Tab-separated table of C-alpha atoms in Angstrom:
chain	number	residue	atom	x	y	z
A	1	UNK	CA	46.645	-56.556	-9.890
A	2	UNK	CA	42.896	-56.332	-10.588
A	3	UNK	CA	40.888	-57.096	-7.491
A	4	UNK	CA	37.373	-58.423	-7.199
A	5	UNK	CA	36.317	-54.981	-5.990
A	6	UNK	CA	37.646	-53.405	-9.207
A	7	UNK	CA	35.555	-55.788	-11.319
A	8	UNK	CA	32.497	-54.805	-9.307
A	9	UNK	CA	33.112	-51.090	-9.883
A	10	UNK	CA	33.773	-51.610	-13.621
A	11	UNK	CA	30.645	-53.714	-13.991
A	12	UNK	CA	28.584	-51.151	-12.112
A	13	UNK	CA	29.778	-48.285	-14.346
A	14	UNK	CA	29.156	-50.305	-17.517
A	15	UNK	CA	25.665	-51.150	-16.350
A	16	UNK	CA	24.863	-47.490	-15.667
A	17	UNK	CA	26.223	-46.432	-19.058
A	18	UNK	CA	24.175	-49.095	-20.835
A	19	UNK	CA	21.070	-48.118	-18.927
A	20	UNK	CA	21.577	-44.461	-19.849
A	21	UNK	CA	21.978	-45.356	-23.537
A	22	UNK	CA	18.821	-47.471	-23.475
A	23	UNK	CA	16.971	-44.639	-21.775
A	24	UNK	CA	18.104	-42.103	-24.389
A	25	UNK	CA	17.176	-44.418	-27.246
A	26	UNK	CA	13.816	-45.090	-25.642
A	27	UNK	CA	13.055	-41.393	-25.238
A	28	UNK	CA	14.070	-40.725	-28.839
A	29	UNK	CA	11.807	-43.479	-30.096
A	30	UNK	CA	8.832	-42.343	-28.046
A	31	UNK	CA	9.317	-38.745	-29.142
A	32	UNK	CA	8.894	-39.526	-32.842
A	33	UNK	CA	5.543	-40.394	-34.371
A	34	UNK	CA	4.460	-43.986	-33.917
A	35	UNK	CA	3.716	-46.314	-36.811
A	36	UNK	CA	0.115	-47.423	-36.313
A	37	UNK	CA	-1.141	-50.728	-37.666
A	38	UNK	CA	-4.379	-52.667	-37.438
A	39	UNK	CA	-3.080	-54.413	-34.319
A	40	UNK	CA	-1.917	-51.250	-32.501
A	41	UNK	CA	-4.209	-48.454	-33.672
A	42	UNK	CA	-7.116	-48.884	-31.246
A	43	UNK	CA	-4.829	-49.351	-28.257
A	44	UNK	CA	-2.863	-46.152	-28.950
A	45	UNK	CA	-5.867	-43.884	-29.578
A	46	UNK	CA	-7.772	-45.231	-26.574
A	47	UNK	CA	-4.905	-44.876	-24.069
A	48	UNK	CA	-4.078	-41.219	-24.817
A	49	UNK	CA	-6.061	-38.084	-24.191
A	50	UNK	CA	-5.084	-36.813	-27.640
A	51	UNK	CA	-3.608	-38.582	-30.679
A	52	UNK	CA	-2.648	-36.681	-33.835
A	53	UNK	CA	-2.597	-39.064	-36.817
A	54	UNK	CA	-1.081	-38.611	-40.265
A	55	UNK	CA	-2.813	-40.775	-42.889
A	56	UNK	CA	-0.333	-40.953	-45.767
A	57	UNK	CA	0.969	-42.880	-48.767
A	58	UNK	CA	4.675	-43.317	-49.463
A	59	UNK	CA	4.291	-42.505	-53.166
A	60	UNK	CA	2.432	-39.217	-52.508
A	61	UNK	CA	4.803	-36.247	-52.834
A	62	UNK	CA	2.809	-34.182	-50.323
A	63	UNK	CA	3.133	-37.052	-47.820
A	64	UNK	CA	6.873	-37.214	-48.471
A	65	UNK	CA	7.246	-33.499	-47.758
A	66	UNK	CA	5.187	-33.713	-44.563
A	67	UNK	CA	6.884	-36.804	-43.076
A	68	UNK	CA	10.018	-35.165	-41.544
A	69	UNK	CA	8.007	-32.124	-40.441
A	70	UNK	CA	5.474	-34.333	-38.667
A	71	UNK	CA	8.217	-36.300	-36.850
A	72	UNK	CA	9.956	-33.115	-35.734
A	73	UNK	CA	6.695	-31.696	-34.421
A	74	UNK	CA	6.141	-34.950	-32.510
A	75	UNK	CA	9.490	-34.463	-30.731
A	76	UNK	CA	8.671	-30.896	-29.758
A	77	UNK	CA	5.227	-31.802	-28.440
A	78	UNK	CA	6.718	-34.652	-26.411
A	79	UNK	CA	9.096	-32.176	-24.777
A	80	UNK	CA	6.173	-29.892	-23.895
A	81	UNK	CA	3.891	-32.696	-22.651
A	82	UNK	CA	6.018	-35.596	-21.394
A	83	UNK	CA	3.325	-37.187	-19.198
A	84	UNK	CA	2.419	-40.738	-20.138
A	85	UNK	CA	-0.957	-40.998	-21.862
A	86	UNK	CA	-1.250	-37.252	-22.530
A	87	UNK	CA	-0.542	-36.972	-26.264
A	88	UNK	CA	0.893	-39.072	-29.086
A	89	UNK	CA	1.664	-38.597	-32.774
A	90	UNK	CA	0.832	-41.522	-35.032
A	91	UNK	CA	1.096	-42.310	-38.730
A	92	UNK	CA	-0.852	-44.772	-40.865
A	93	UNK	CA	0.439	-46.078	-44.200
A	94	UNK	CA	-2.895	-46.258	-46.018
A	95	UNK	CA	-1.576	-48.603	-48.728
A	96	UNK	CA	-0.705	-51.179	-46.060
A	97	UNK	CA	-3.476	-50.484	-43.553
A	98	UNK	CA	-6.442	-50.306	-45.910
A	99	UNK	CA	-8.978	-51.284	-43.260
A	100	UNK	CA	-8.057	-48.269	-41.112
A	101	UNK	CA	-8.132	-45.812	-44.019
A	102	UNK	CA	-11.498	-47.204	-45.126
A	103	UNK	CA	-12.937	-46.962	-41.612
A	104	UNK	CA	-12.076	-43.250	-41.407
A	105	UNK	CA	-13.054	-42.449	-45.023
A	106	UNK	CA	-9.652	-41.223	-46.126
A	107	UNK	CA	-10.049	-39.726	-49.605
A	108	UNK	CA	-6.863	-37.672	-49.925
A	109	UNK	CA	-3.212	-37.753	-48.849
A	110	UNK	CA	-2.033	-36.596	-46.450
A	111	UNK	CA	-5.041	-36.347	-44.127
A	112	UNK	CA	-4.379	-35.173	-40.565
A	113	UNK	CA	-6.967	-36.253	-37.998
A	114	UNK	CA	-7.298	-35.797	-34.260
A	115	UNK	CA	-8.475	-38.522	-31.906
A	116	UNK	CA	-9.621	-37.419	-28.476
A	117	UNK	CA	-10.250	-39.989	-25.742
A	118	UNK	CA	-10.390	-42.704	-28.388
A	119	UNK	CA	-12.876	-40.940	-30.679
A	120	UNK	CA	-12.168	-39.267	-34.001
A	121	UNK	CA	-12.759	-35.524	-34.058
A	122	UNK	CA	-14.843	-34.603	-37.093
A	123	UNK	CA	-12.820	-31.495	-37.926
A	124	UNK	CA	-9.527	-32.222	-39.677
A	125	UNK	CA	-6.358	-30.185	-39.442
A	126	UNK	CA	-6.174	-28.022	-42.572
A	127	UNK	CA	-3.636	-25.427	-41.479
A	128	UNK	CA	-0.033	-24.749	-42.352
A	129	UNK	CA	2.263	-27.779	-42.530
A	130	UNK	CA	5.220	-26.520	-40.537
A	131	UNK	CA	6.759	-27.737	-37.285
A	132	UNK	CA	5.686	-24.574	-35.504
A	133	UNK	CA	2.119	-24.654	-36.783
A	134	UNK	CA	1.585	-28.347	-35.966
A	135	UNK	CA	3.090	-27.919	-32.501
A	136	UNK	CA	0.955	-24.875	-31.705
A	137	UNK	CA	-2.185	-26.601	-32.966
A	138	UNK	CA	-1.702	-29.589	-30.656
A	139	UNK	CA	-0.761	-27.329	-27.734
A	140	UNK	CA	-4.038	-25.417	-28.071
A	141	UNK	CA	-5.998	-28.647	-28.366
A	142	UNK	CA	-4.648	-29.713	-24.974
A	143	UNK	CA	-5.748	-26.536	-23.223
A	144	UNK	CA	-8.662	-27.004	-20.832
A	145	UNK	CA	-11.698	-25.819	-22.763
A	146	UNK	CA	-13.942	-25.398	-19.686
A	147	UNK	CA	-14.044	-21.773	-18.551
A	148	UNK	CA	-14.153	-21.480	-14.747
A	149	UNK	CA	-16.327	-18.853	-13.060
A	150	UNK	CA	-15.964	-17.599	-9.506
A	151	UNK	CA	-19.234	-15.626	-9.497
A	152	UNK	CA	-22.652	-16.664	-10.765
A	153	UNK	CA	-23.198	-13.127	-12.040
A	154	UNK	CA	-20.540	-13.774	-14.685
A	155	UNK	CA	-22.789	-16.388	-16.246
A	156	UNK	CA	-25.406	-13.719	-16.930
A	157	UNK	CA	-22.919	-11.837	-19.114
A	158	UNK	CA	-22.135	-14.621	-21.584
A	159	UNK	CA	-22.015	-13.841	-25.293
A	160	UNK	CA	-25.563	-13.978	-26.589
A	161	UNK	CA	-24.612	-15.206	-30.067
A	162	UNK	CA	-22.774	-18.280	-28.788
A	163	UNK	CA	-24.130	-21.695	-27.845
A	164	UNK	CA	-23.256	-22.016	-24.178
A	165	UNK	CA	-23.158	-25.118	-21.992
A	166	UNK	CA	-23.081	-24.402	-18.243
A	167	UNK	CA	-22.230	-26.874	-15.504
A	168	UNK	CA	-22.618	-26.476	-11.741
A	169	UNK	CA	-20.530	-28.966	-9.738
A	170	UNK	CA	-19.754	-29.669	-6.095
A	171	UNK	CA	-16.145	-30.647	-6.867
A	172	UNK	CA	-13.788	-31.145	-9.825
A	173	UNK	CA	-12.961	-34.656	-8.632
A	174	UNK	CA	-16.514	-35.911	-9.110
A	175	UNK	CA	-17.272	-38.282	-11.975
A	176	UNK	CA	-19.883	-35.869	-13.301
A	177	UNK	CA	-17.320	-33.060	-13.706
A	178	UNK	CA	-14.779	-35.377	-15.348
A	179	UNK	CA	-17.435	-36.590	-17.795
A	180	UNK	CA	-18.477	-33.003	-18.512
A	181	UNK	CA	-14.858	-32.045	-19.207
A	182	UNK	CA	-14.384	-34.996	-21.593
A	183	UNK	CA	-17.459	-34.012	-23.592
A	184	UNK	CA	-16.323	-30.376	-23.581
A	185	UNK	CA	-13.012	-31.374	-25.138
A	186	UNK	CA	-14.885	-33.344	-27.805
A	187	UNK	CA	-17.225	-30.459	-28.711
A	188	UNK	CA	-14.865	-27.563	-28.100
A	189	UNK	CA	-15.363	-26.179	-31.633
A	190	UNK	CA	-19.161	-26.228	-31.415
A	191	UNK	CA	-20.067	-24.868	-27.960
A	192	UNK	CA	-18.555	-22.703	-25.247
A	193	UNK	CA	-18.337	-24.631	-21.957
A	194	UNK	CA	-18.541	-23.004	-18.538
A	195	UNK	CA	-18.342	-24.299	-14.975
A	196	UNK	CA	-19.089	-23.020	-11.482
A	197	UNK	CA	-17.522	-25.346	-8.905
A	198	UNK	CA	-17.831	-25.485	-5.151
A	199	UNK	CA	-19.983	-23.506	-2.689
A	200	UNK	CA	-20.902	-20.808	-5.233
A	201	UNK	CA	-22.926	-23.406	-7.135
A	202	UNK	CA	-24.873	-24.696	-4.094
A	203	UNK	CA	-27.966	-22.658	-4.864
A	204	UNK	CA	-28.181	-23.932	-8.448
A	205	UNK	CA	-27.503	-27.563	-7.563
A	206	UNK	CA	-30.024	-27.670	-4.717
A	207	UNK	CA	-28.096	-30.387	-2.895
A	208	UNK	CA	-27.317	-32.494	-5.983
A	209	UNK	CA	-23.788	-33.362	-7.082
A	210	UNK	CA	-24.189	-31.453	-10.340
A	211	UNK	CA	-26.502	-29.566	-12.654
A	212	UNK	CA	-25.959	-29.020	-16.376
A	213	UNK	CA	-27.893	-26.666	-18.663
A	214	UNK	CA	-27.711	-25.497	-22.267
A	215	UNK	CA	-28.233	-21.813	-23.048
A	216	UNK	CA	-29.329	-21.252	-26.667
A	217	UNK	CA	-28.027	-18.238	-28.620
A	218	UNK	CA	-29.629	-14.856	-28.017
A	219	UNK	CA	-31.213	-15.889	-24.704
A	220	UNK	CA	-30.596	-15.098	-21.044
A	221	UNK	CA	-32.896	-17.142	-18.820
A	222	UNK	CA	-34.247	-19.799	-21.157
A	223	UNK	CA	-31.831	-22.591	-20.194
A	224	UNK	CA	-32.561	-26.191	-21.173
A	225	UNK	CA	-31.677	-28.672	-18.418
A	226	UNK	CA	-29.872	-31.972	-18.891
A	227	UNK	CA	-31.817	-34.783	-17.210
A	228	UNK	CA	-29.697	-37.798	-18.158
A	229	UNK	CA	-27.025	-39.635	-16.195
A	230	UNK	CA	-24.154	-37.310	-15.416
A	231	UNK	CA	-21.675	-40.208	-15.346
A	232	UNK	CA	-22.659	-41.566	-18.776
A	233	UNK	CA	-20.264	-40.130	-21.366
A	234	UNK	CA	-22.087	-41.411	-24.465
A	235	UNK	CA	-25.503	-40.184	-23.328
A	236	UNK	CA	-24.200	-36.769	-22.278
A	237	UNK	CA	-22.144	-36.403	-25.465
A	238	UNK	CA	-25.163	-37.149	-27.670
A	239	UNK	CA	-27.406	-34.726	-25.771
A	240	UNK	CA	-24.831	-31.945	-26.025
A	241	UNK	CA	-24.058	-32.704	-29.673
A	242	UNK	CA	-27.722	-32.312	-30.590
A	243	UNK	CA	-27.697	-28.808	-29.086
A	244	UNK	CA	-24.185	-27.622	-29.882
A	245	UNK	CA	-24.140	-28.639	-33.551
A	246	UNK	CA	-26.972	-26.737	-35.269
A	247	UNK	CA	-29.093	-28.245	-38.017
A	248	UNK	CA	-28.481	-25.097	-40.079
A	249	UNK	CA	-24.864	-23.982	-40.154
A	250	UNK	CA	-23.186	-20.859	-41.487
A	251	UNK	CA	-20.749	-21.290	-44.349
A	252	UNK	CA	-17.685	-19.043	-44.320
A	253	UNK	CA	-14.494	-18.942	-46.332
A	254	UNK	CA	-12.774	-20.600	-43.379
A	255	UNK	CA	-15.010	-23.701	-43.207
A	256	UNK	CA	-16.082	-23.979	-46.868
A	257	UNK	CA	-13.469	-26.626	-47.732
A	258	UNK	CA	-14.519	-28.752	-44.776
A	259	UNK	CA	-18.214	-28.498	-45.670
A	260	UNK	CA	-17.701	-29.302	-49.351
A	261	UNK	CA	-15.638	-32.354	-48.455
A	262	UNK	CA	-18.618	-33.805	-46.595
A	263	UNK	CA	-19.949	-34.442	-50.098
A	264	UNK	CA	-23.590	-33.513	-49.410
A	265	UNK	CA	-25.512	-31.067	-51.630
A	266	UNK	CA	-26.025	-27.582	-50.190
A	267	UNK	CA	-29.385	-25.985	-49.527
A	268	UNK	CA	-28.118	-22.492	-48.958
A	269	UNK	CA	-29.833	-19.250	-47.992
A	270	UNK	CA	-27.969	-16.099	-49.044
A	271	UNK	CA	-29.134	-13.232	-46.837
A	272	UNK	CA	-28.309	-9.759	-45.653
A	273	UNK	CA	-26.283	-9.838	-42.465
A	274	UNK	CA	-28.826	-7.729	-40.600
A	275	UNK	CA	-31.800	-9.810	-41.777
A	276	UNK	CA	-32.060	-12.091	-38.756
A	277	UNK	CA	-35.775	-12.651	-39.320
A	278	UNK	CA	-35.315	-14.586	-42.593
A	279	UNK	CA	-32.563	-16.665	-40.969
A	280	UNK	CA	-34.883	-17.604	-38.110
A	281	UNK	CA	-37.677	-18.467	-40.552
A	282	UNK	CA	-35.309	-20.624	-42.579
A	283	UNK	CA	-34.162	-22.428	-39.435
A	284	UNK	CA	-37.745	-23.090	-38.421
A	285	UNK	CA	-38.714	-24.302	-41.894
A	286	UNK	CA	-35.784	-26.714	-42.064
A	287	UNK	CA	-36.536	-28.004	-38.571
A	288	UNK	CA	-40.199	-28.439	-39.454
A	289	UNK	CA	-39.937	-29.980	-42.934
A	290	UNK	CA	-36.448	-31.322	-43.588
A	291	UNK	CA	-35.353	-33.062	-40.407
A	292	UNK	CA	-35.442	-36.409	-42.220
A	293	UNK	CA	-33.044	-35.094	-44.886
A	294	UNK	CA	-30.277	-33.981	-42.530
A	295	UNK	CA	-28.017	-36.884	-43.535
A	296	UNK	CA	-28.520	-36.200	-47.252
A	297	UNK	CA	-28.289	-32.394	-47.468
A	298	UNK	CA	-26.264	-29.689	-45.743
A	299	UNK	CA	-28.493	-26.801	-44.643
A	300	UNK	CA	-26.511	-23.570	-44.734
A	301	UNK	CA	-26.775	-19.806	-44.478
A	302	UNK	CA	-24.319	-17.381	-46.079
A	303	UNK	CA	-23.629	-13.681	-45.826
A	304	UNK	CA	-24.741	-12.475	-49.265
A	305	UNK	CA	-22.426	-9.467	-49.114
A	306	UNK	CA	-19.423	-11.810	-48.968
A	307	UNK	CA	-20.554	-14.652	-51.232
A	308	UNK	CA	-21.251	-12.433	-54.234
A	309	UNK	CA	-19.772	-14.791	-56.836
A	310	UNK	CA	-22.373	-17.576	-56.326
A	311	UNK	CA	-25.110	-14.930	-56.495
A	312	UNK	CA	-23.693	-13.572	-59.736
A	313	UNK	CA	-23.575	-17.119	-61.082
A	314	UNK	CA	-27.295	-17.392	-60.371
A	315	UNK	CA	-28.036	-14.115	-62.092
A	316	UNK	CA	-28.601	-12.364	-58.778
A	317	UNK	CA	-26.962	-9.611	-56.760
A	318	UNK	CA	-27.044	-8.336	-53.194
A	319	UNK	CA	-30.112	-6.288	-54.153
A	320	UNK	CA	-32.050	-9.539	-54.664
A	321	UNK	CA	-31.413	-10.960	-51.183
A	322	UNK	CA	-32.639	-13.210	-49.690
A	323	UNK	CA	-31.887	-15.876	-52.308
A	324	UNK	CA	-32.413	-19.612	-51.739
A	325	UNK	CA	-30.677	-22.171	-53.933
A	326	UNK	CA	-29.332	-25.713	-54.126
A	327	UNK	CA	-25.747	-26.435	-55.101
A	328	UNK	CA	-25.505	-30.133	-55.973
A	329	UNK	CA	-21.741	-29.900	-56.745
A	330	UNK	CA	-22.717	-30.288	-60.377
A	331	UNK	CA	-25.292	-27.540	-60.886
A	332	UNK	CA	-27.014	-24.728	-59.006
A	333	UNK	CA	-30.815	-24.454	-58.847
A	334	UNK	CA	-32.909	-21.505	-57.722
A	335	UNK	CA	-35.871	-21.945	-55.382
A	336	UNK	CA	-38.862	-21.461	-57.740
A	337	UNK	CA	-40.854	-19.267	-55.347
A	338	UNK	CA	-40.597	-15.935	-53.602
A	339	UNK	CA	-38.379	-16.606	-50.589
A	340	UNK	CA	-39.849	-13.825	-48.456
A	341	UNK	CA	-43.462	-14.781	-49.150
A	342	UNK	CA	-43.356	-18.541	-49.610
A	343	UNK	CA	-40.597	-19.855	-47.347
A	344	UNK	CA	-43.117	-20.810	-44.667
A	345	UNK	CA	-45.646	-22.365	-47.063
A	346	UNK	CA	-45.976	-26.031	-46.038
A	347	UNK	CA	-44.515	-28.495	-48.517
A	348	UNK	CA	-42.657	-26.135	-50.869
A	349	UNK	CA	-39.221	-26.512	-49.288
A	350	UNK	CA	-39.671	-30.275	-48.960
A	351	UNK	CA	-40.689	-30.562	-52.620
A	352	UNK	CA	-37.615	-28.574	-53.695
A	353	UNK	CA	-35.378	-31.111	-51.936
A	354	UNK	CA	-37.400	-34.108	-53.147
A	355	UNK	CA	-37.113	-32.872	-56.740
A	356	UNK	CA	-33.346	-32.762	-56.318
A	357	UNK	CA	-33.152	-36.352	-55.082
A	358	UNK	CA	-35.574	-37.694	-57.695
A	359	UNK	CA	-33.636	-36.038	-60.516
A	360	UNK	CA	-36.579	-33.806	-61.477
A	361	UNK	CA	-34.543	-30.603	-61.195
A	362	UNK	CA	-31.892	-32.013	-63.482
A	363	UNK	CA	-34.303	-33.523	-66.012
A	364	UNK	CA	-36.459	-30.451	-66.410
A	365	UNK	CA	-33.501	-28.172	-66.967
A	366	UNK	CA	-32.061	-30.420	-69.674
A	367	UNK	CA	-35.131	-32.026	-71.230
A	368	UNK	CA	-38.024	-29.702	-70.455
A	369	UNK	CA	-41.039	-30.391	-68.223
A	370	UNK	CA	-41.781	-33.988	-67.313
A	371	UNK	CA	-44.251	-35.727	-69.692
A	372	UNK	CA	-47.169	-35.157	-67.309
A	373	UNK	CA	-47.040	-31.471	-68.156
A	374	UNK	CA	-48.691	-30.328	-71.426
A	375	UNK	CA	-46.601	-28.855	-74.199
A	376	UNK	CA	-46.822	-25.113	-74.647
A	377	UNK	CA	-48.822	-23.928	-77.652
A	378	UNK	CA	-48.206	-20.827	-79.768
A	379	UNK	CA	-49.746	-17.615	-78.431
A	380	UNK	CA	-50.944	-19.333	-75.267
A	381	UNK	CA	-49.891	-18.041	-71.882
A	382	UNK	CA	-48.193	-20.785	-69.849
A	383	UNK	CA	-50.093	-21.859	-66.765
A	384	UNK	CA	-48.460	-21.091	-63.476
A	385	UNK	CA	-47.113	-24.218	-61.849
A	386	UNK	CA	-45.214	-24.798	-58.629
A	387	UNK	CA	-42.987	-27.261	-60.467
A	388	UNK	CA	-41.795	-24.844	-63.164
A	389	UNK	CA	-38.223	-24.104	-62.142
A	390	UNK	CA	-36.692	-20.810	-63.246
A	391	UNK	CA	-33.568	-20.912	-65.365
A	392	UNK	CA	-30.963	-18.609	-63.812
A	393	UNK	CA	-29.431	-16.139	-66.257
A	394	UNK	CA	-26.091	-14.723	-65.113
A	395	UNK	CA	-25.880	-10.949	-65.100
A	396	UNK	CA	-22.967	-11.423	-67.472
A	397	UNK	CA	-22.173	-14.539	-69.412
A	398	UNK	CA	-19.211	-16.060	-67.577
A	399	UNK	CA	-17.422	-18.807	-69.446
A	400	UNK	CA	-17.736	-21.177	-66.520
A	401	UNK	CA	-21.520	-20.950	-66.759
A	402	UNK	CA	-21.518	-23.006	-69.968
A	403	UNK	CA	-22.148	-26.641	-69.367
A	404	UNK	CA	-20.127	-29.504	-70.717
A	405	UNK	CA	-21.858	-31.849	-73.147
A	406	UNK	CA	-21.396	-34.748	-70.747
A	407	UNK	CA	-23.988	-34.584	-67.981
A	408	UNK	CA	-24.631	-36.861	-65.018
A	409	UNK	CA	-28.190	-37.892	-64.231
A	410	UNK	CA	-29.625	-37.211	-60.817
A	411	UNK	CA	-27.650	-34.533	-58.954
A	412	UNK	CA	-29.140	-35.744	-55.703
A	413	UNK	CA	-27.734	-39.269	-56.103
A	414	UNK	CA	-24.047	-38.942	-55.393
A	415	UNK	CA	-21.613	-41.220	-57.102
A	416	UNK	CA	-24.174	-42.359	-59.716
A	417	UNK	CA	-24.026	-41.347	-63.346
A	418	UNK	CA	-26.649	-41.687	-66.029
A	419	UNK	CA	-26.556	-44.100	-68.937
A	420	UNK	CA	-25.943	-41.282	-71.383
A	421	UNK	CA	-22.695	-40.032	-69.907
A	422	UNK	CA	-20.401	-39.001	-72.680
A	423	UNK	CA	-23.439	-38.187	-74.869
A	424	UNK	CA	-25.128	-34.786	-75.152
A	425	UNK	CA	-28.208	-34.253	-72.984
A	426	UNK	CA	-31.494	-35.167	-74.623
A	427	UNK	CA	-31.477	-37.807	-77.369
A	428	UNK	CA	-28.067	-39.461	-77.443
A	429	UNK	CA	-25.993	-38.071	-80.233
A	430	UNK	CA	-28.506	-35.277	-80.902
A	431	UNK	CA	-28.214	-31.669	-79.731
A	432	UNK	CA	-30.230	-30.838	-76.626
A	433	UNK	CA	-33.702	-29.552	-77.435
A	434	UNK	CA	-33.396	-30.721	-81.092
A	435	UNK	CA	-31.752	-27.450	-81.961
A	436	UNK	CA	-31.226	-27.036	-85.647
A	437	UNK	CA	-34.510	-28.764	-86.631
A	438	UNK	CA	-37.226	-26.783	-88.414
A	439	UNK	CA	-39.651	-24.955	-86.161
A	440	UNK	CA	-42.492	-27.169	-85.070
A	441	UNK	CA	-40.459	-30.382	-84.973
A	442	UNK	CA	-39.926	-30.585	-81.234
A	443	UNK	CA	-39.767	-33.565	-78.889
A	444	UNK	CA	-43.509	-34.310	-79.079
A	445	UNK	CA	-45.078	-35.622	-82.348
A	446	UNK	CA	-48.323	-33.967	-83.376
A	447	UNK	CA	-51.086	-34.343	-85.924
A	448	UNK	CA	-50.991	-31.954	-88.854
A	449	UNK	CA	-54.406	-30.652	-87.843
A	450	UNK	CA	-53.201	-29.914	-84.336
A	451	UNK	CA	-51.780	-26.475	-83.500
A	452	UNK	CA	-48.059	-26.271	-84.110
A	453	UNK	CA	-45.896	-27.094	-81.100
A	454	UNK	CA	-42.760	-25.017	-80.851
A	455	UNK	CA	-39.545	-26.675	-79.809
A	456	UNK	CA	-38.260	-25.243	-76.543
A	457	UNK	CA	-34.723	-23.935	-76.515
A	458	UNK	CA	-33.636	-24.704	-72.964
A	459	UNK	CA	-30.870	-23.086	-70.991
A	460	UNK	CA	-28.769	-25.281	-68.764
A	461	UNK	CA	-28.511	-24.405	-65.065
A	462	UNK	CA	-25.251	-22.833	-63.926
A	463	UNK	CA	-22.486	-25.176	-62.948
A	464	UNK	CA	-21.647	-25.567	-59.280
A	465	UNK	CA	-19.601	-22.801	-57.709
A	466	UNK	CA	-18.916	-24.441	-54.362
A	467	UNK	CA	-17.286	-27.524	-55.900
A	468	UNK	CA	-14.332	-25.239	-56.603
A	469	UNK	CA	-13.819	-24.856	-52.836
A	470	UNK	CA	-13.047	-28.545	-52.343
A	471	UNK	CA	-9.543	-29.548	-51.167
A	472	UNK	CA	-6.923	-28.343	-53.607
A	473	UNK	CA	-4.712	-30.569	-55.712
A	474	UNK	CA	-1.914	-28.190	-54.746
A	475	UNK	CA	-2.020	-29.543	-51.177
A	476	UNK	CA	-3.402	-33.076	-51.487
A	477	UNK	CA	-3.286	-36.145	-53.661
A	478	UNK	CA	-6.962	-36.794	-54.282
A	479	UNK	CA	-8.308	-40.373	-54.424
A	480	UNK	CA	-11.608	-39.414	-56.066
A	481	UNK	CA	-12.294	-37.349	-59.135
A	482	UNK	CA	-14.849	-34.557	-59.002
A	483	UNK	CA	-17.180	-36.302	-61.447
A	484	UNK	CA	-17.525	-39.252	-59.116
A	485	UNK	CA	-19.443	-37.175	-56.583
């Protein structure tokens, strides 16, 4: 006979079993990547230290391949970091959540972005798409990026070539240290962060709760002090960003894809690795003349011994270094002056950039000098002019150096195309430079008594080299075509 006590025991066991099943199901659900929507996205990224998000489309074959790998990596990371609010994997269906994909400028599928403390990290994940690689990437991102020092003497031995941020704190539990650590995690790829905590920092702090300084590259005792609120994350982050992210960056084969995807034309100085003087002069010139163009142009330096192909495309070699050029992602243009002699001449660098944005570089290569300039006459030496841009001649004639008949207008105006697209440059439907016409019948009409004006046979500038380093169609489904940029 079943007693009341037996029912109680049976009910108790059933309840425990049900609770265990719910717990297992709950853990399994939390371990996989979360579907993020307009209503949940902000809450998830703001309540976790780190969120790894997969922006995808169901119809994209690369997204389909990544989906199970991403979910499996989410499970492994959850096992490594089970603490609530530490890390989460999320996925956004960009066809359904168009407002989110638009907000974060998603232009290819799949795009993998990190969000740290609620803010998007500029640098995307572009590595191998395997469970192991994704897991290791997130694990490293969760490592504390602040290097602790037990002796002040260690701070005198920091790497000179790095941008170093140094903090002196009374205690790790202070708001100033926690703010410093949050900013350090945000800028971990741009600066090296150091900290001296406790009594060893007393002399530097002089009784204050904290002291923060920036040490520029190649310096020892030329620190720049932070004078803002040490508890204000936004203010501190902006101050550190301005010093950790240089105006002039170095392009390498590792970051070239990332830089090209920013979509801004390159002003790029090719130099010898040991020629630090020309690099410093270029930095100073950009800082002095082009600060207002920093959101319209990427200012870059490149090791000319490694980037030999762009030099060859410009008709140059390592013997010609330093070489300064613009790559507009449609064409390449040489700086029309002697880099060593004229780089510091006021106004020349600014005019080079202005001529890109106005379309002057493009027009003069395809249609000859602007109308304000006189036509060249037989047997007359051309007058020297700072606006005469040299036409690069490749050392050999590579097939990719020949330009297509369809040409966009201003290279500096991204996304805009001229009214003659689909027509040859020059007069629509006519060969560029009126080639094939008898000598003397150039663009400009002339009186029969006037000296004969010869038609110029113009050479087109080389096509862009760096556009070929954009994200590959072998890894992504692209949402924009190259000729839209």
